[in-house]
Structures are given as C-alpha cells and as structure tokens.
Tab-separated table of C-alpha atoms in Angstrom:
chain	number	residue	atom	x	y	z
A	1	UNK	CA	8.625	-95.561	31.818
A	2	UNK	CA	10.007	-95.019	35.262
A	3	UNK	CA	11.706	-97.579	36.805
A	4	UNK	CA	10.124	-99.412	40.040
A	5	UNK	CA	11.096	-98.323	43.446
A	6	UNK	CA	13.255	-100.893	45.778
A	7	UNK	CA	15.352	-100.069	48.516
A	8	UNK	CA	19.176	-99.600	47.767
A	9	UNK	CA	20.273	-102.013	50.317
A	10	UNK	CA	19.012	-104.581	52.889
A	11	UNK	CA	21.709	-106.825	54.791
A	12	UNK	CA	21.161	-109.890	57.083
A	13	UNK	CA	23.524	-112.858	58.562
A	14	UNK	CA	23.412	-116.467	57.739
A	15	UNK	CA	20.546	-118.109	58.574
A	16	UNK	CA	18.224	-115.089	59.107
A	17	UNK	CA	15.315	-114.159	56.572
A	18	UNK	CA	15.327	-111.077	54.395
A	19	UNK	CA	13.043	-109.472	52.508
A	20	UNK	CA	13.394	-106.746	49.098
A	21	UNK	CA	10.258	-104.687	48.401
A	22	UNK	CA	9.267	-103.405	45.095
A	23	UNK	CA	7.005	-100.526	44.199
A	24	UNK	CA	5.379	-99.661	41.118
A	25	UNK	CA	1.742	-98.057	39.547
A	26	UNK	CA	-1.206	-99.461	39.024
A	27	UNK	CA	-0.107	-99.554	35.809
A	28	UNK	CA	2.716	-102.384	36.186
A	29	UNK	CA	3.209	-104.352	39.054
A	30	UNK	CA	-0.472	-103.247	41.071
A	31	UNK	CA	-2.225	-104.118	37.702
A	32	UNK	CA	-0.852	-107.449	36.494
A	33	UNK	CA	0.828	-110.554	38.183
A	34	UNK	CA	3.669	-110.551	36.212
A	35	UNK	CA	6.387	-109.796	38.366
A	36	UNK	CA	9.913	-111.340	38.842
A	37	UNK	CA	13.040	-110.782	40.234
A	38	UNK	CA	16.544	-111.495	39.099
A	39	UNK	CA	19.600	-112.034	40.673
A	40	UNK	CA	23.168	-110.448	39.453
A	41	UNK	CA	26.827	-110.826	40.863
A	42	UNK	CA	29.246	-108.702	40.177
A	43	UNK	CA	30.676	-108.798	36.691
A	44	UNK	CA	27.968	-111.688	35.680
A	45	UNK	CA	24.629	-111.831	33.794
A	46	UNK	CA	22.007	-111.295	35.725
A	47	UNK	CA	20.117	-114.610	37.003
A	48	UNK	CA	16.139	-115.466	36.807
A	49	UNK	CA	15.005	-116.034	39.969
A	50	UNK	CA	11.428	-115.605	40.426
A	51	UNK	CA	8.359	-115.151	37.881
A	52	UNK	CA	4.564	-114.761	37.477
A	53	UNK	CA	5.232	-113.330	41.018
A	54	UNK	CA	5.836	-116.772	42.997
A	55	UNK	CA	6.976	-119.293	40.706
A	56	UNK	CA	10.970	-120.507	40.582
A	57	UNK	CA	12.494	-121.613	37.470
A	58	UNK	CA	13.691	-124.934	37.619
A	59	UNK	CA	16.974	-125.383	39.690
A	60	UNK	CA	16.095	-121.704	41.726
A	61	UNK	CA	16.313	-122.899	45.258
A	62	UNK	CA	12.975	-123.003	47.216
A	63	UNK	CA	15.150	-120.399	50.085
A	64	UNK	CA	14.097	-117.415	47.331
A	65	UNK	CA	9.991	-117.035	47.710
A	66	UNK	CA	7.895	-114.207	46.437
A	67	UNK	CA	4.774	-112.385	46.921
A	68	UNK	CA	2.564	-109.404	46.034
A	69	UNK	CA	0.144	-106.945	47.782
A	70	UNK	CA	-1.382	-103.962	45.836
A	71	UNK	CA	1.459	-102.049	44.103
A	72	UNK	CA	4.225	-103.589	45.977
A	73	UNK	CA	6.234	-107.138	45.078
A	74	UNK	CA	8.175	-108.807	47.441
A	75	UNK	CA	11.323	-111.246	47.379
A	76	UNK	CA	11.978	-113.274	50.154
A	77	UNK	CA	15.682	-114.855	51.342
A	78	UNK	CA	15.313	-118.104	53.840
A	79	UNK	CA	18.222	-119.323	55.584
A	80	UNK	CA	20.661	-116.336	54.293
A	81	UNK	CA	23.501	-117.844	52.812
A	82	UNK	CA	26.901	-116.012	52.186
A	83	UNK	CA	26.720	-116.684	47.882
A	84	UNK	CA	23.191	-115.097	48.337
A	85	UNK	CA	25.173	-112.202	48.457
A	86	UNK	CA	24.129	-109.992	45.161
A	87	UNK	CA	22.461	-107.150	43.582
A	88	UNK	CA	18.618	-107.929	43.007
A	89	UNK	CA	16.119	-106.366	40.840
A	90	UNK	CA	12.544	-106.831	40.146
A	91	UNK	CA	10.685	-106.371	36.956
A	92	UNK	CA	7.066	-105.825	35.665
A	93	UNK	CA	5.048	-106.247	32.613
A	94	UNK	CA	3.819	-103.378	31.714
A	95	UNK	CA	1.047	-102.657	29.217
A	96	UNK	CA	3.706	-102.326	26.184
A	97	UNK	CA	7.305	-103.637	27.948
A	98	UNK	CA	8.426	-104.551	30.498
A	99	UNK	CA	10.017	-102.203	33.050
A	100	UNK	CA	13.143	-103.190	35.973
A	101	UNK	CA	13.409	-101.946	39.765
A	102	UNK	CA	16.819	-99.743	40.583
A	103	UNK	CA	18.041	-103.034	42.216
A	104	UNK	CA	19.030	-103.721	45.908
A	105	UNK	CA	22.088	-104.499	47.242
A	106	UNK	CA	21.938	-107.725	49.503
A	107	UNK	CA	24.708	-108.080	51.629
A	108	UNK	CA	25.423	-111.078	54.039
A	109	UNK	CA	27.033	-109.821	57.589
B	1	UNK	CA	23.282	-126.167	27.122
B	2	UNK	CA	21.899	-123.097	25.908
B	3	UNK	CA	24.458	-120.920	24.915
B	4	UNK	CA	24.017	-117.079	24.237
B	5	UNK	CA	26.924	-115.315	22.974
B	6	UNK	CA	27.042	-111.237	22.177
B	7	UNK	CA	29.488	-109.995	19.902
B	8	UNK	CA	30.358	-106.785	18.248
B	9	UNK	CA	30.308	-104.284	21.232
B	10	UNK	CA	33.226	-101.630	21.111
B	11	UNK	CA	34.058	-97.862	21.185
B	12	UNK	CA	32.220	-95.531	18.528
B	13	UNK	CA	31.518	-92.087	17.898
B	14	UNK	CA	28.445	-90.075	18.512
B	15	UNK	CA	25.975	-90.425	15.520
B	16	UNK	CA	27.606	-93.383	14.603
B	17	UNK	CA	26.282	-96.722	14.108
B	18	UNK	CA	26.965	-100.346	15.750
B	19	UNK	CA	25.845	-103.971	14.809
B	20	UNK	CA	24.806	-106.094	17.792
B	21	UNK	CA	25.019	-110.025	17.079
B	22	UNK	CA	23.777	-113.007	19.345
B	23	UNK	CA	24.445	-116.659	18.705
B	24	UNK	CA	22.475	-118.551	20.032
B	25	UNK	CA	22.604	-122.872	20.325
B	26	UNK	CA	21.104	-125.389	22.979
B	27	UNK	CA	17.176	-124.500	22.201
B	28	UNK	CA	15.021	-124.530	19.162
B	29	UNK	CA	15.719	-120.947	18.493
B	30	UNK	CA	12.408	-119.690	16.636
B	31	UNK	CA	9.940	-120.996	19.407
B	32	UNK	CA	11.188	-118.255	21.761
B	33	UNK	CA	11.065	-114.300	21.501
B	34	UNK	CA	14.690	-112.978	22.051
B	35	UNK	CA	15.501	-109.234	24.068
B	36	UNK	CA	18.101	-107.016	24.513
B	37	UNK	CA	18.723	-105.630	27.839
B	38	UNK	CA	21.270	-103.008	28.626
B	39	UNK	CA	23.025	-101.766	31.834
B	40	UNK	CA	24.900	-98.878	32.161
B	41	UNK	CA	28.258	-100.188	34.296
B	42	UNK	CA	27.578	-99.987	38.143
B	43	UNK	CA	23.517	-98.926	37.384
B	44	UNK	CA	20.767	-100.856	36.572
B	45	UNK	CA	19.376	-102.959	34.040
B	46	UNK	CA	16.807	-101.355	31.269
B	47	UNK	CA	14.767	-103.272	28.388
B	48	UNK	CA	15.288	-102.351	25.360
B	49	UNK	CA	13.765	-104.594	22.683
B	50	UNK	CA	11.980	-107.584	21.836
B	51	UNK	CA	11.503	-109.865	18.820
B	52	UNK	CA	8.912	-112.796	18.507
B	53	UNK	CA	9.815	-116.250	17.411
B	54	UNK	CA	8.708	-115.424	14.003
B	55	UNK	CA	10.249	-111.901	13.922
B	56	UNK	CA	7.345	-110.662	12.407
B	57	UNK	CA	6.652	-108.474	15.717
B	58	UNK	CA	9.375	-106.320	17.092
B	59	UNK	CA	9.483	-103.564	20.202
B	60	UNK	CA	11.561	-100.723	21.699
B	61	UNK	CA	12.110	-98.743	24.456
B	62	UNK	CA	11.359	-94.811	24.045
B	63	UNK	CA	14.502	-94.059	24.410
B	64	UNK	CA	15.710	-95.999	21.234
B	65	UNK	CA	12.873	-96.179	19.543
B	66	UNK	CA	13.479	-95.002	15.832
B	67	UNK	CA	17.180	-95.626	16.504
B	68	UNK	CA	17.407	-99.425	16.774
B	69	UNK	CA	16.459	-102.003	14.801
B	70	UNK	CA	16.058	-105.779	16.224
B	71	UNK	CA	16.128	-108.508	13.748
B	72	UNK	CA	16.767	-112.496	14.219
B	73	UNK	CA	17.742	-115.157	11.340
B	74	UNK	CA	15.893	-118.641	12.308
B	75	UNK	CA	17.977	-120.222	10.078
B	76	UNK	CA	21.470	-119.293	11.728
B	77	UNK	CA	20.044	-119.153	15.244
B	78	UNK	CA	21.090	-115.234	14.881
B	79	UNK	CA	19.857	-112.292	17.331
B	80	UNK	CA	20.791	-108.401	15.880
B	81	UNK	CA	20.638	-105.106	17.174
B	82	UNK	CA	20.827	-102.452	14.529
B	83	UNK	CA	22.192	-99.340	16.492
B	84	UNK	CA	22.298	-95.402	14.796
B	85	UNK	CA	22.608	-92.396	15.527
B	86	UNK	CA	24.391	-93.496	18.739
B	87	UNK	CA	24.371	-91.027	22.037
B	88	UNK	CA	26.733	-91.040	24.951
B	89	UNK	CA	23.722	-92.698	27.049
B	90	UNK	CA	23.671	-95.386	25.183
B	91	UNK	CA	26.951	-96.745	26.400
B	92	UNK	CA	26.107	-99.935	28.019
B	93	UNK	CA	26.979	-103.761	28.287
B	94	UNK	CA	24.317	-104.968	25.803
B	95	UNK	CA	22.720	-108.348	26.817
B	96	UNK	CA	20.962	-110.750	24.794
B	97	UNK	CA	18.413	-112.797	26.790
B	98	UNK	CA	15.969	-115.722	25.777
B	99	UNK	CA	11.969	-115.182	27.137
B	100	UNK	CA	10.561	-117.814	29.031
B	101	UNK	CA	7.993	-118.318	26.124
B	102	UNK	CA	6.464	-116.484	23.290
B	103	UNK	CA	6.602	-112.990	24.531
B	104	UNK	CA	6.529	-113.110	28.520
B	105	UNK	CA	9.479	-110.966	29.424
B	106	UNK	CA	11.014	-113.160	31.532
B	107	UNK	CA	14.513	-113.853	30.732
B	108	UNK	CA	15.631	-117.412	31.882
B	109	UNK	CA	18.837	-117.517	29.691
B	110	UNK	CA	21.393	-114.414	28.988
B	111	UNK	CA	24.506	-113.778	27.426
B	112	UNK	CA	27.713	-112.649	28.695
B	113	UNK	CA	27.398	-109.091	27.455
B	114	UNK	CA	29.216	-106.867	25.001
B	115	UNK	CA	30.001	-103.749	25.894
B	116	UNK	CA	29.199	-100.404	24.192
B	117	UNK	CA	30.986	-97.271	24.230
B	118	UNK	CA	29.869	-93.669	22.347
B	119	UNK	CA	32.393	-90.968	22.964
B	120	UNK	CA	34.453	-88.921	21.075
C-alpha cells in the first residue's frame, strides 16, 4: 500500500492560518470518510488530532479543523501558535488497513 | 491515566527473532483493539498490525505478514509482537497504540516506543 501524498513542508507565523493537504486513491481517502491526522514532536509519540475527517478528540483544540474533497484531506491550523510547531501526518482506512501520509513539516516563522 | 508502555526493543541479528511487549493500565483493556505502528528514525510512521478486543481477529502489513505474530493477554492487560526472521528494514521504534473503538484505526493513546535494531 503506498503511502498518501502531503507536502514536505508548509510554514506560517503566529496568528496566520495554515493548511496540510493529503492525497490518496479512490481506494482510501476518496472512497471512505475515515481520515485523520496526527500530530508528532520531535522525539515524542505521535498525537491524535483529528478523525472521521472533522471530528477532535476530546481536549484537541478547536484551532486544528479538517475537511475533505474527492481524493484529497485537509488539516487546518487557526491562530498559528509557536508549540503548533510539528511534523503532521494523515491517515486513511483502507479496505484491509489503514495506510499514513509521508508527513509535513509545520514550521512557525 | 492510560498508560502504554513498550518494552523489549534492542539490537539483533538478521533472521533473528524479537518479542515486543505492551502494558497497558488506565482503560478496560479487552473493549479496545490494540496496533503496532512503526517508524523508521527521521521517516514516517507505517501500520503494522492489529488485534481485536477479543484477539480472536488479528492483521498485518505485507511487508510482515508471515513474519509477525500479534497476540494480547486480557487477563494481564498484555499487547505482543512476535517478530522472525528479522530484516534490516525492519529497524524501527515500535509503538503500541490503543484504537478509538473496536477496530477504527484511530489511535487516541500510544506508547513511548521501543526501539528495534537488525544488523550484523
């Protein structure tokens, strides 16, 4: 299973909006709504962030939104913040797994 | 609190074996299907298994599929990964994660990570 396509970077300063794509078949993200997106910092476990494409976990502030079009998934950063600062990925059921994004590299100016 | 805690990463050699653990505490253990996800240092993150609640349904990832073995003891609040015939791309930090539900793959809780290493 490849994995999903996002962008290897995106940067922004405090206060601005940001936004990570993620790519994938029909076969994972364009053919279910089971998409979310985790967040990682350096030398910790990655974080849920996002799942069932828009809904946060409990305690996952309401700045971290996302959304879906066809085969792409999107996370979206309100209000940038400097401990938003992280590597991202996205993930998506597919019909037997479940299968990540390369991650993106968010970096606050 | 949940608590996930990995243990019994290290270095081995090619074609050898390794024996994951996972203890787990702060959630009734057997309601939830348990995963191990793996990242190669610096890369990304790749499934590689899942167990239901019961354990009576277990899956892999191709590329450890007929390899790896993922078992759980309800009683101890246990996770395992069962690892032969190791390869060199199968060094990783090994995470254990808890799913969101039954079988949802989304993983609200993880571990710290244990690190594998297969070289000679």
């Amino acid at each position: 299973q490849s994995a999903l396509t996002q962008p290897a970077s995106v940067s922004g300063s405090p206060g601005q909006s940001i936004t990570i794509s993620c790519t994938g078949p029909s076969s994972d993200v364009g053919g279910y709504n089971y998409v979310s997106w985790y967040q990682q910092h350096p030398g910790k476990a990655p974080k849920l962030m996002i799942y069932d494409v828009t809904n946060r976990p409990s305690g996952v502030s309401n700045r971290f939104s996302g959304s879906k079009s066809g085969n792409t998934a999107s996370l979206t950063i309100s209000g940038l913040q400097a401990e938003d600062e992280a590597e991202y990925y996205c993930s998506s059921y597919t019909s037997t797994s479940v299968v990540f994004g390369g991650g993106t590299k968010l970096t606050v100016l | 609190e949940v608590q996930l805690v990995e243990s019994g990463g290290g270095l081995v050699q090619p074609g050898g074996s390794l024996r994951l653990s996972c203890a787990v505490s702060g959630f009734t253990f057997s309601s939830f299907a348990m995963s191990w996800v793996r990242q190669v240092p610096g890369k990304g993150l790749e499934w590689v298994s899942s167990i239901r609640g019961s354990g009576d349904h277990t899956y892999f990832a191709d590329s450890v599929k007929g390899r790896f073995t993922i078992s759980r003891d309800n009683s101890k609040n246990m996770l395992y990964l069962q690892m032969n015939s190791l390869r060199a791309e199968d060094t990783a930090v090994y995470y254990c994660a808890k799913d969101l539900g039954l079988l949802l793959y989304y993983f609200d809780f993880w571990g710290q990570g244990t690190l594998v290493t297969v070289s000679s």
